[in-house]
Amino acid sequence: MELNRRNFIKFLVGGVAGIHVTPLPWKLTDDSAIWTQNWPWVPVPPEGAFATESTVCTLCPGGCGIEVRKVDERTVKIEGRTDYPVNPGGPCPVGMGGLQLLCNEDIRFTRPMKRVGPRGSGDFKDITWDEAMEALRGRLAGLREQGRPEALVAIDGSPRGSTQALLLERLLMSMGSSNYTRIPSAEDTFWMAGILMQGNEGPMAFDLENADFILSFGSGLLEGWGAPGRVLNAWGMWRGEQKGKTRIVQVDSRASNTASKADRWVAVKPGTEAALALGLAHVLVTKNLYDRAFVRDHAFGFEPWESSDGKRRAGFKALLLEKYAPSKVSRMTGVPAAEIERLATDFARARAPLALCGKGKGDLNGSLYETMAVLALNALVGGINRRGGVLVHDKLPLDPFAAVEADAIASAGLRKGRLDGAGSATFPFAQSLVNRLPELVLKSRSTPVDTVLVLAANPLYTLPGSGAYRRMFEKVPFIVSFSPYRDETAMMADLILPDHVFLEKLQDVVWPSGLQYPLVGLSRPVIEPLYRTRHAGDVLIGLAKGLGEGVADNFPWENFEEALKERFKGIAEGAPGLTSFDGSTPPWETMASGGDIRADYESLDDLWEKMQSGGLWFRPAHAYGVRNGLFKTPTGRFEFFSTQIELALEEQSQHGGTDEVLARMGVSARGDEACMPHFEEASSGGDPAHYPLILVPYEMINLASGWIPSPPFLFKTIFDNQLLKQDSFVELNPETAAKLNLRQGQRVMVESPAGRIQARVSLFEGAAPGAAYLPLGLGHTAYDEFLKDKGANPNEIIEPARDPLSGLPAWWNTRVRLRRI
Amino acid sequence: MEKGPDHGKHRYGMVIDLDKCTGCGTCAVACAAENNVSVRQDESDKERSISWMQIFKITNGKPYPDTEVSYFPRPCMHCEEDGHGHHTSPCVTVCVATATKLDPNSGIVSQIYTRCIGCRYCQAACPYKARYFNWWDAYFPKGKGLDRYLTPEVSPRMRGVVEKCTFCHHRLMRAKTRAYAEDRREIEEDEYITACTEACPAQAITFGDLNNPKHRVSRLAKSPNAFRLLERLNTKPKVYYLSTKDWVRKLADNYLPDEFKPLS
Amino acid sequence: MENQAHSSDQSTKGGWLFFIAGFIGSLILGWVIFPMALYSSQPQPMNFNHALHMNPDKVDGIEGDTETEKCLFCHQLRDDGTFAGIPRLEKCMECHDDPESPLGSTPEEKDFLTRYVAEEKEIPWLSYYRQPDCVYFPHIAHVKMGKVDCRTCHGDHGKLEDLPAYRANRLTGYSIKIWGERISGLKFNTWDRMKMDDCAECHTKKGHEENNACFVCHK
Amino acid sequence: MTPFSFEWQWNIDYLLFMGLLYLALTIVGCGVGFALLKTVLQLFGFMRERHF
Amino acid sequence: MDSPTHSYGVKRCSPGVFFLWTLPWLGILAWGGLSAVLCLWKGLNQTNMSNVFAFALWIVFDLAVIALGAGAFFTGFLTYIVGKKELKDIINAAVIIGFICYSGAMAMLGIDIGQPLRGWFIFWHANVHSMLVEVSFCITCYLMVLTIEFIPIILENRTLQKVRELRLFGHNLHEIMAVFAATGTFLSFFHQGSLGGMFGVMYARPFAARGGFYIWPWTFFLFVLSAIAAGPLFTILCTKLTEFITRKKLVPDQAVQSLAKISAWLLSLYLVFKFIDTLGWANSLVPKAGLRFMDFYREGPYGFWMVVAELGICGILPAVILMIPKVRQQQGWLIFAGLLTCAGIVLNRFVFIIVTLAIPVMPFDRFWSYLPTWQEWGVGLAVVGYGFLLFSAAYRYLPVFPKEPELNPAAD
């Protein structure tokens, strides 16, 4: 009996036979399957107690109410709120995916940082908050010591009128710099048009839900215009309970979602919306369909008049009759004359017609004359301050803070005026012109700008002609970013003072854009900050305090919350409002009650406390139909002919003829026409012979297009003929593509005089012939793998002209050509 | 004994009004966020990306300027029949390991990831492409913090298994649990709705019990404008669509020439 | 290989011994060594005397008429019906509110007060009965609506004076309580095993076969 | 799956389908078992070996 | 050269030559092994399969290989049950080819499923209504049967014959081979059918769906028929290839002709049914789904030519060739027809798998295309390499062709 091979085999056979009558093979089979069910690398979300907290979304100026579902201290889901009047339901997809902007360490700055590598390299070093604050404080103090505080420039993208914006501007003023600039948005254009025609500083308020005929001039109602939660909800209502009662007509050059889903799509040549609006006005006049009572009693400059100097002035009506007959407008816009007449008739015959403007989402500014033309159209049908029209409001009674007390250094700095020339003779109506900064910095050898503070903005990505900003930032000595995100602009910064992101941050949401009644939301933090970030408001206050007496005196608050609460003094003392909404009757239904509202709070403290829980103050009341004393224009009337433009031109004409002034303002019209809404042919640097197509950047609701990055979830909703791997698609009409010999999916270079980007061709019957459409919101060069190098950013090749009169960038008229690669 | 399609206790279903739907994609995002759906670096690979609620874009194909686009949001249809008259859905009959079943009490087609062996037969059988295979492990790179938003109510999937829309059945469980806490056994119409229904800003989606005549869905599903996707295949989906537009209605199914009967 | 012709006959009988040796060897491997190797053993961070806390003579304040209600006093159902599981420190501190003054005199309590209450640190308990992530188990449906005793699934855990070590399957990560303590898989008590078939068996026995539908217990 | 599994349903589909599976397995098992047994018996001389 | 490991009275090449011959097949196996490891380790993302092409190259290989391996059960059936004695000369080869095909297919399926470690759920948690369960059950059982059928052949190896236990066991198994053959026939019949049934029951895929008898759609029977028509031809092709490579005659013509004749009849019968099925389907199920026959052949590379190729060139043509005894008896024509038939059956399986999935059902969906990755080719071709290797080894060491010594009398 030796252990030879055969016996060993027998031993093994015995073993194999034996093992099968033990649990081992069976349990291992079972356990290995169970192992695959519990792979250690598959995350197991921890259990805990569920809770929901409500707050307000600040990812766009729309300010939807949101509810955040939490498991213990983790936020797991964002949902819409039914007790918030802006959006009685879900928010937009960006808001829905917001948690991905909170819990992603690759796109966030988790602590203050200092640049160590070359600019733009993204090489940063961790520093402490003390070091960070001291670095910036030292820089600012240095500027004051050198007596050039005006070399401090801020680029701010926080919503207009928000406390954070106020504090930043205040810091600059206290320092002695008037160079506070803002990222231009549709709100700026609205503001200017409002001032010029209505004399009113309140935001443009559209009584959408009460209108029965909505004529939108390129406003992307379904692409995120205004407060998306509100507009989409209204849309559902128009197609639901109110089926057939409200008609929607979309003026657009492309079969966008809004155009397709509207009752009627009026296809216009890109950029000719103003001409169409004026053509409609012409029909209203010739067919006598306009509101004669309103024009007679409350308007100025419609009929001919004799001015004080005895000159006979033709007026708006004459301008319409002369230049905007349907046949002419048809040639300008490509819309058949008969359709113009029919549309005008339908519009005028509606009970509550409302014309809208603001290109796309309104994240970018629009054309001032176009906005004025649309406003004029509303006025012609008597739609100003009428139920279902454009409502005229005063500014919110939020406390503006006491005036800045400038010390000697500051006063000297402030006297030097603004670098960008906003408010100057050339740009009399602009408040800030960030688009002028690059040329100012780049043209001089030593830049007049020393330090730039960037707050809630990503100019390198979001502004048209972004290349110029990159060159500017390469030259500016010191850049400070408050961005919580590793965005393109932050990558250029020398110092990062990361802000909290929205769910960690206390913020006021001032009047969601386009809303027809005053509303302030309070976006409360729903979780403790995840990282070592700091509220930008607190940083600004801290900085001011660190800069010593002259500056610190203007910042009497301990922290942002205190400053914020102080602003609500105005609300508490002003017209009564409500701090809760039960969701039963929408405010737009009850608004007609006039001013008859009883405040549900007693004092500032009471209001503040109630706002902490409901996150809301609003005033669902409006004095419809009141027009007397409404308009704060020099004539006290709605001005079809803006006397303020006339005045500005006159003031300047001493320095040359009016024609010269107009030329400087970029206005091609001459004489009285310049003071009235009119159509200005888009000017573009590109020669149509070499650049045969017009580039139309368009926005999508399922991509964030402002400074906020898109949550990765959104890419599930992007089609593969919009983005495929690293390529975004340029939409072309099949006919246009055929002429250029391009096929679906083909890679092309989109070239403009300003640069070129790569894209693929997407054939779309709904694209206007002769135009090339590129989506905004793709083509990041910063952030993480989910966002970086995906698609192209059309801003890079846009050659922004100046919008006539407003001075803001005109980004809708760049010409391009496509080259196969 | 097999119960007929109408004889189960509940038959949860959905009605999507395509006239209201704006194609914004909030439903798809809400679904992904609610259900811990994995997001990959390249979501443009539509053949392999996962979107339980997938949105299909359709156009009427007419030349400029008569072009129109519309959208079909497509969750799992939770079919009631397999197309051959059996009271089971096309995917359920074929599943080898009983990983997917049609629950007779709720009408929901369940999918158990830990049971699924990943043979993908169900995907082949589903004409709606509502089923998704996990070609990769869920993507949560280390140290990125992305897994912090995962909800414990839905189990994250491992690679190699099929997943699909579940009508947010965990919300049904949530509602039931809450009802139990309040000493109730039955739940109300609004207590259980899916994440997409809740999220839709245009209120285009309605969810409820098709067996309950009081629920809005059972009324809407009987509307003359109501139709289902690929109805002729007799899979009896529980997701209905509403549209007044004939070209949209026509694209919901295959028709021989002259077979389609327009509404107007 | 040269003597193969007759070696086959020779080795036949002796060879069977090798066969039997192999057979018995694998029996030992499979029944004794394998189960020992498969499970890890980890002590709880500190001891908890269930028996003491459940004894009204020694500890009062734990209210409840029935055993189940007493269990639920600490292992609570939340207002939304979800089950809180092992109590958090907060719950313990409803009674043990002062780190300085113990209520009793056990060393565990002292340990608890100094190491956790004073430091405001949660005790990292190891849960014996946690089902895997794919399982949705609503306690409320069983305890409140189904009137199932805690004992049915958890056995006499509430009578233990000492917490046993936590043993987990090294391969699957399951607590040994789920698959069952006995490697043979035999089951004598309802709480011996908590696999799917056991849940289903109980549902069927109680006439709730509809609850064997997949989505009742899976998530 | 065995009739003891909770997923088992007492209907004709299961009986027929699983029945045939078990039948096939039984036949194959019996066949192999028979050959094994016969071999063992022949080895220990309880049965005569047939020569080919 | 005689060696104690070879059978008596046959000549085999030298170990060195044999080793060189195995090299390419080992290379393919290594490629397949690497692919398999990658797929198991990293997951199926290594392939180009997708949610559209849930089934792809591997399943095509599987179905093709299993259809071609049908020669084993059918020849076994003819030999042991029907009693066609002349087929005893080819049955061993048929069994080995069957074994190769089935074991290869099983291995490939093991990689193809997303969770191989849970594969046994098919048995433990079976859904008895799924055709794939029927397939799995029968294939697994049949693979057992094939193994049992293979064992006596292995044990007939000259060296192993010296071990008494093994010799006895082999003989005893061989004695009751008819039982196994019968069981195998039963199992194989059902899974060949249910493989077809798998597609026929996808009622919501109008391209694949079929009406049928009881629970079995017509494809069930078509697959059985096509498999038993093509399987024996594949066995013939394999033996002819072996004869060609070894430059020996290994199987008497009688056996080959007998099989070929049966195949010819079965193929013709299959084609008749297939045409009836296609016409019936095109005129009932297809219009019911709102489609027309030609709608399926409009998009992508899969045009009407596929129908012509599958049914005409690879169907009618070989059937005609094989039906005429004089033509069939010429080796060239026989091989040509065999190749066509086998290509036809592969094409048929391809159409049912890939084309079914590529054709969109929702009108607004689009046509997708698919190209396998090298990993997919690796795993697929590994079966071929494995087949060559195993068959070569069997030929070298086992009495695969019992008539070989007789047909090739030793020169010395």
GROMACS .gro file of N, CA and C in nm, chain C residues 98-173:
model
  228
 1183ASP      N    1  -2.721   6.216   3.216
 1183ASP     CA    2  -2.610   6.285   3.279
 1183ASP      C    3  -2.484   6.199   3.274
 1184PRO      N    4  -2.383   6.242   3.202
 1184PRO     CA    5  -2.261   6.162   3.194
 1184PRO      C    6  -2.193   6.143   3.330
 1185GLU      N    7  -2.225   6.228   3.421
 1185GLU     CA    8  -2.159   6.222   3.551
 1185GLU      C    9  -2.222   6.119   3.644
 1186SER      N   10  -2.356   6.106   3.631
 1186SER     CA   11  -2.420   6.020   3.730
 1186SER      C   12  -2.487   5.900   3.666
 1187PRO      N   13  -2.430   5.783   3.688
 1187PRO     CA   14  -2.489   5.662   3.632
 1187PRO      C   15  -2.619   5.627   3.704
 1188LEU      N   16  -2.708   5.558   3.631
 1188LEU     CA   17  -2.833   5.517   3.691
 1188LEU      C   18  -2.817   5.385   3.765
 1189GLY      N   19  -2.728   5.305   3.717
 1189GLY     CA   20  -2.705   5.177   3.781
 1189GLY      C   21  -2.559   5.165   3.822
 1190SER      N   22  -2.513   5.043   3.829
 1190SER     CA   23  -2.375   5.029   3.875
 1190SER      C   24  -2.295   4.931   3.789
 1191THR      N   25  -2.348   4.903   3.671
 1191THR     CA   26  -2.273   4.807   3.588
 1191THR      C   27  -2.153   4.875   3.524
 1192PRO      N   28  -2.049   4.796   3.500
 1192PRO     CA   29  -1.931   4.854   3.433
 1192PRO      C   30  -1.964   4.898   3.290
 1193GLU      N   31  -2.060   4.827   3.227
 1193GLU     CA   32  -2.097   4.868   3.091
 1193GLU      C   33  -2.150   5.010   3.089
 1194GLU      N   34  -2.230   5.038   3.192
 1194GLU     CA   35  -2.291   5.171   3.194
 1194GLU      C   36  -2.184   5.279   3.209
 1195LYS      N   37  -2.087   5.248   3.292
 1195LYS     CA   38  -1.979   5.344   3.313
 1195LYS      C   39  -1.903   5.367   3.182
 1196ASP      N   40  -1.876   5.254   3.121
 1196ASP     CA   41  -1.810   5.255   2.991
 1196ASP      C   42  -1.889   5.343   2.893
 1197PHE      N   43  -2.019   5.319   2.891
 1197PHE     CA   44  -2.108   5.391   2.801
 1197PHE      C   45  -2.105   5.541   2.827
 1198LEU      N   46  -2.113   5.574   2.958
 1198LEU     CA   47  -2.118   5.716   2.991
 1198LEU      C   48  -1.988   5.788   2.959
 1199THR      N   49  -1.877   5.720   2.985
 1199THR     CA   50  -1.751   5.790   2.962
 1199THR      C   51  -1.712   5.790   2.815
 1200ARG      N   52  -1.733   5.676   2.752
 1200ARG     CA   53  -1.682   5.669   2.614
 1200ARG      C   54  -1.776   5.733   2.511
 1201TYR      N   55  -1.905   5.729   2.539
 1201TYR     CA   56  -1.997   5.776   2.434
 1201TYR      C   57  -2.077   5.898   2.475
 1202VAL      N   58  -2.140   5.890   2.592
 1202VAL     CA   59  -2.226   6.003   2.631
 1202VAL      C   60  -2.142   6.128   2.650
 1203ALA      N   61  -2.034   6.114   2.722
 1203ALA     CA   62  -1.951   6.230   2.749
 1203ALA      C   63  -1.891   6.287   2.621
 1204GLU      N   64  -1.858   6.198   2.530
 1204GLU     CA   65  -1.794   6.243   2.406
 1204GLU      C   66  -1.895   6.276   2.296
 1205GLU      N   67  -2.023   6.251   2.327
 1205GLU     CA   68  -2.130   6.271   2.228
 1205GLU      C   69  -2.101   6.196   2.099
 1206LYS      N   70  -2.062   6.073   2.117
 1206LYS     CA   71  -2.027   5.991   2.002
 1206LYS      C   72  -2.128   5.877   1.990
 1207GLU      N   73  -2.174   5.853   1.866
 1207GLU     CA   74  -2.266   5.742   1.845
 1207GLU      C   75  -2.192   5.609   1.866
 1208ILE      N   76  -2.262   5.512   1.922
 1208ILE     CA   77  -2.200   5.381   1.940
 1208ILE      C   78  -2.208   5.304   1.809
 1209PRO      N   79  -2.093   5.259   1.760
 1209PRO     CA   80  -2.098   5.189   1.630
 1209PRO      C   81  -2.145   5.045   1.644
 1210TRP      N   82  -2.272   5.030   1.677
 1210TRP     CA   83  -2.329   4.895   1.694
 1210TRP      C   84  -2.320   4.818   1.565
 1211LEU      N   85  -2.310   4.689   1.579
 1211LEU     CA   86  -2.316   4.602   1.462
 1211LEU      C   87  -2.452   4.535   1.464
 1212SER      N   88  -2.521   4.543   1.352
 1212SER     CA   89  -2.659   4.495   1.350
 1212SER      C   90  -2.663   4.348   1.308
 1213TYR      N   91  -2.716   4.266   1.400
 1213TYR     CA   92  -2.721   4.121   1.371
 1213TYR      C   93  -2.822   4.088   1.263
 1214TYR      N   94  -2.927   4.169   1.258
 1214TYR     CA   95  -3.042   4.125   1.178
 1214TYR      C   96  -3.064   4.208   1.053
 1215ARG      N   97  -2.964   4.286   1.015
 1215ARG     CA   98  -2.986   4.372   0.899
 1215ARG      C   99  -2.992   4.290   0.772
 1216GLN      N  100  -3.100   4.310   0.699
 1216GLN     CA  101  -3.115   4.244   0.570
 1216GLN      C  102  -3.026   4.316   0.469
 1217PRO      N  103  -2.990   4.251   0.360
 1217PRO     CA  104  -2.907   4.319   0.259
 1217PRO      C  105  -2.983   4.435   0.196
 1218ASP      N  106  -2.908   4.516   0.123
 1218ASP     CA  107  -2.963   4.641   0.070
 1218ASP      C  108  -3.081   4.620  -0.023
 1219CYS      N  109  -3.088   4.504  -0.088
 1219CYS     CA  110  -3.195   4.485  -0.185
 1219CYS      C  111  -3.329   4.458  -0.118
 1220VAL      N  112  -3.328   4.444   0.012
 1220VAL     CA  113  -3.452   4.407   0.081
 1220VAL      C  114  -3.516   4.529   0.148
 1221TYR      N  115  -3.644   4.542   0.128
 1221TYR     CA  116  -3.721   4.644   0.198
 1221TYR      C  117  -3.804   4.571   0.302
 1222PHE      N  118  -3.773   4.593   0.427
 1222PHE     CA  119  -3.849   4.524   0.532
 1222PHE      C  120  -3.917   4.627   0.621
 1223PRO      N  121  -4.048   4.645   0.605
 1223PRO     CA  122  -4.117   4.740   0.691
 1223PRO      C  123  -4.156   4.673   0.822
 1224HIS      N  124  -4.094   4.715   0.930
 1224HIS     CA  125  -4.131   4.658   1.060
 1224HIS      C  126  -4.277   4.685   1.092
 1225ILE      N  127  -4.321   4.802   1.049
 1225ILE     CA  128  -4.457   4.842   1.089
 1225ILE      C  129  -4.562   4.746   1.033
 1226ALA      N  130  -4.537   4.698   0.910
 1226ALA     CA  131  -4.633   4.607   0.849
 1226ALA      C  132  -4.640   4.477   0.926
 1227HIS      N  133  -4.528   4.438   0.985
 1227HIS     CA  134  -4.525   4.311   1.057
 1227HIS      C  135  -4.565   4.327   1.203
 1228VAL      N  136  -4.504   4.426   1.267
 1228VAL     CA  137  -4.523   4.439   1.411
 1228VAL      C  138  -4.658   4.500   1.443
 1229LYS      N  139  -4.691   4.607   1.371
 1229LYS     CA  140  -4.815   4.676   1.404
 1229LYS      C  141  -4.935   4.616   1.331
 1230MET      N  142  -4.924   4.604   1.199
 1230MET     CA  143  -5.039   4.556   1.124
 1230MET      C  144  -5.050   4.403   1.132
 1231GLY      N  145  -4.937   4.334   1.129
 1231GLY     CA  146  -4.940   4.188   1.128
 1231GLY      C  147  -4.936   4.126   1.265
 1232LYS      N  148  -4.918   4.207   1.366
 1232LYS     CA  149  -4.914   4.159   1.505
 1232LYS      C  150  -4.813   4.045   1.524
 1233VAL      N  151  -4.701   4.056   1.459
 1233VAL     CA  152  -4.598   3.955   1.475
 1233VAL      C  153  -4.510   3.995   1.594
 1234ASP      N  154  -4.483   3.900   1.681
 1234ASP     CA  155  -4.397   3.929   1.796
 1234ASP      C  156  -4.254   3.950   1.749
 1235CYS      N  157  -4.181   4.029   1.825
 1235CYS     CA  158  -4.041   4.050   1.793
 1235CYS      C  159  -3.969   3.915   1.794
 1236ARG      N  160  -4.012   3.831   1.889
 1236ARG     CA  161  -3.946   3.703   1.911
 1236ARG      C  162  -3.952   3.615   1.786
 1237THR      N  163  -4.057   3.629   1.710
 1237THR     CA  164  -4.074   3.543   1.594
 1237THR      C  165  -3.951   3.547   1.504
 1238CYS      N  166  -3.895   3.665   1.489
 1238CYS     CA  167  -3.778   3.675   1.402
 1238CYS      C  168  -3.649   3.692   1.479
 1239HIS      N  169  -3.659   3.755   1.595
 1239HIS     CA  170  -3.536   3.787   1.667
 1239HIS      C  171  -3.508   3.691   1.782
 1240GLY      N  172  -3.596   3.594   1.801
 1240GLY     CA  173  -3.574   3.497   1.907
 1240GLY      C  174  -3.572   3.564   2.043
 1241ASP      N  175  -3.490   3.510   2.129
 1241ASP     CA  176  -3.486   3.561   2.266
 1241ASP      C  177  -3.378   3.666   2.284
 1242HIS      N  178  -3.357   3.744   2.182
 1242HIS     CA  179  -3.252   3.845   2.191
 1242HIS      C  180  -3.275   3.938   2.310
 1243GLY      N  181  -3.400   3.968   2.336
 1243GLY     CA  182  -3.434   4.059   2.444
 1243GLY      C  183  -3.405   4.002   2.582
 1244LYS      N  184  -3.376   3.873   2.589
 1244LYS     CA  185  -3.350   3.815   2.720
 1244LYS      C  186  -3.201   3.800   2.746
 1245LEU      N  187  -3.120   3.842   2.650
 1245LEU     CA  188  -2.976   3.822   2.663
 1245LEU      C  189  -2.916   3.920   2.762
 1246GLU      N  190  -2.821   3.868   2.839
 1246GLU     CA  191  -2.749   3.958   2.928
 1246GLU      C  192  -2.626   4.014   2.859
 1247ASP      N  193  -2.572   3.933   2.771
 1247ASP     CA  194  -2.452   3.977   2.701
 1247ASP      C  195  -2.477   3.973   2.552
 1248LEU      N  196  -2.422   4.072   2.485
 1248LEU     CA  197  -2.437   4.073   2.340
 1248LEU      C  198  -2.336   3.975   2.283
 1249PRO      N  199  -2.381   3.882   2.203
 1249PRO     CA  200  -2.286   3.789   2.142
 1249PRO      C  201  -2.202   3.863   2.038
 1250ALA      N  202  -2.093   3.799   2.000
 1250ALA     CA  203  -2.009   3.860   1.897
 1250ALA      C  204  -2.088   3.864   1.768
 1251TYR      N  205  -2.056   3.961   1.684
 1251TYR     CA  206  -2.120   3.973   1.553
 1251TYR      C  207  -2.042   3.889   1.456
 1252ARG      N  208  -2.109   3.797   1.392
 1252ARG     CA  209  -2.039   3.710   1.298
 1252ARG      C  210  -2.093   3.733   1.158
 1253ALA      N  211  -2.000   3.754   1.068
 1253ALA     CA  212  -2.043   3.782   0.931
 1253ALA      C  213  -1.974   3.688   0.835
 1254ASN      N  214  -2.046   3.656   0.732
 1254ASN     CA  215  -1.992   3.573   0.626
 1254ASN      C  216  -1.886   3.653   0.551
 1255ARG      N  217  -1.767   3.598   0.542
 1255ARG     CA  218  -1.657   3.674   0.482
 1255ARG      C  219  -1.679   3.699   0.334
 1256LEU      N  220  -1.752   3.611   0.271
 1256LEU     CA  221  -1.771   3.624   0.127
 1256LEU      C  222  -1.887   3.719   0.094
 1257THR      N  223  -1.996   3.702   0.165
 1257THR     CA  224  -2.116   3.777   0.127
 1257THR      C  225  -2.137   3.900   0.214
 1258GLY      N  226  -2.072   3.904   0.328
 1258GLY     CA  227  -2.093   4.016   0.418
 1258GLY      C  228  -2.220   4.002   0.501
   0.00000   0.00000   0.00000
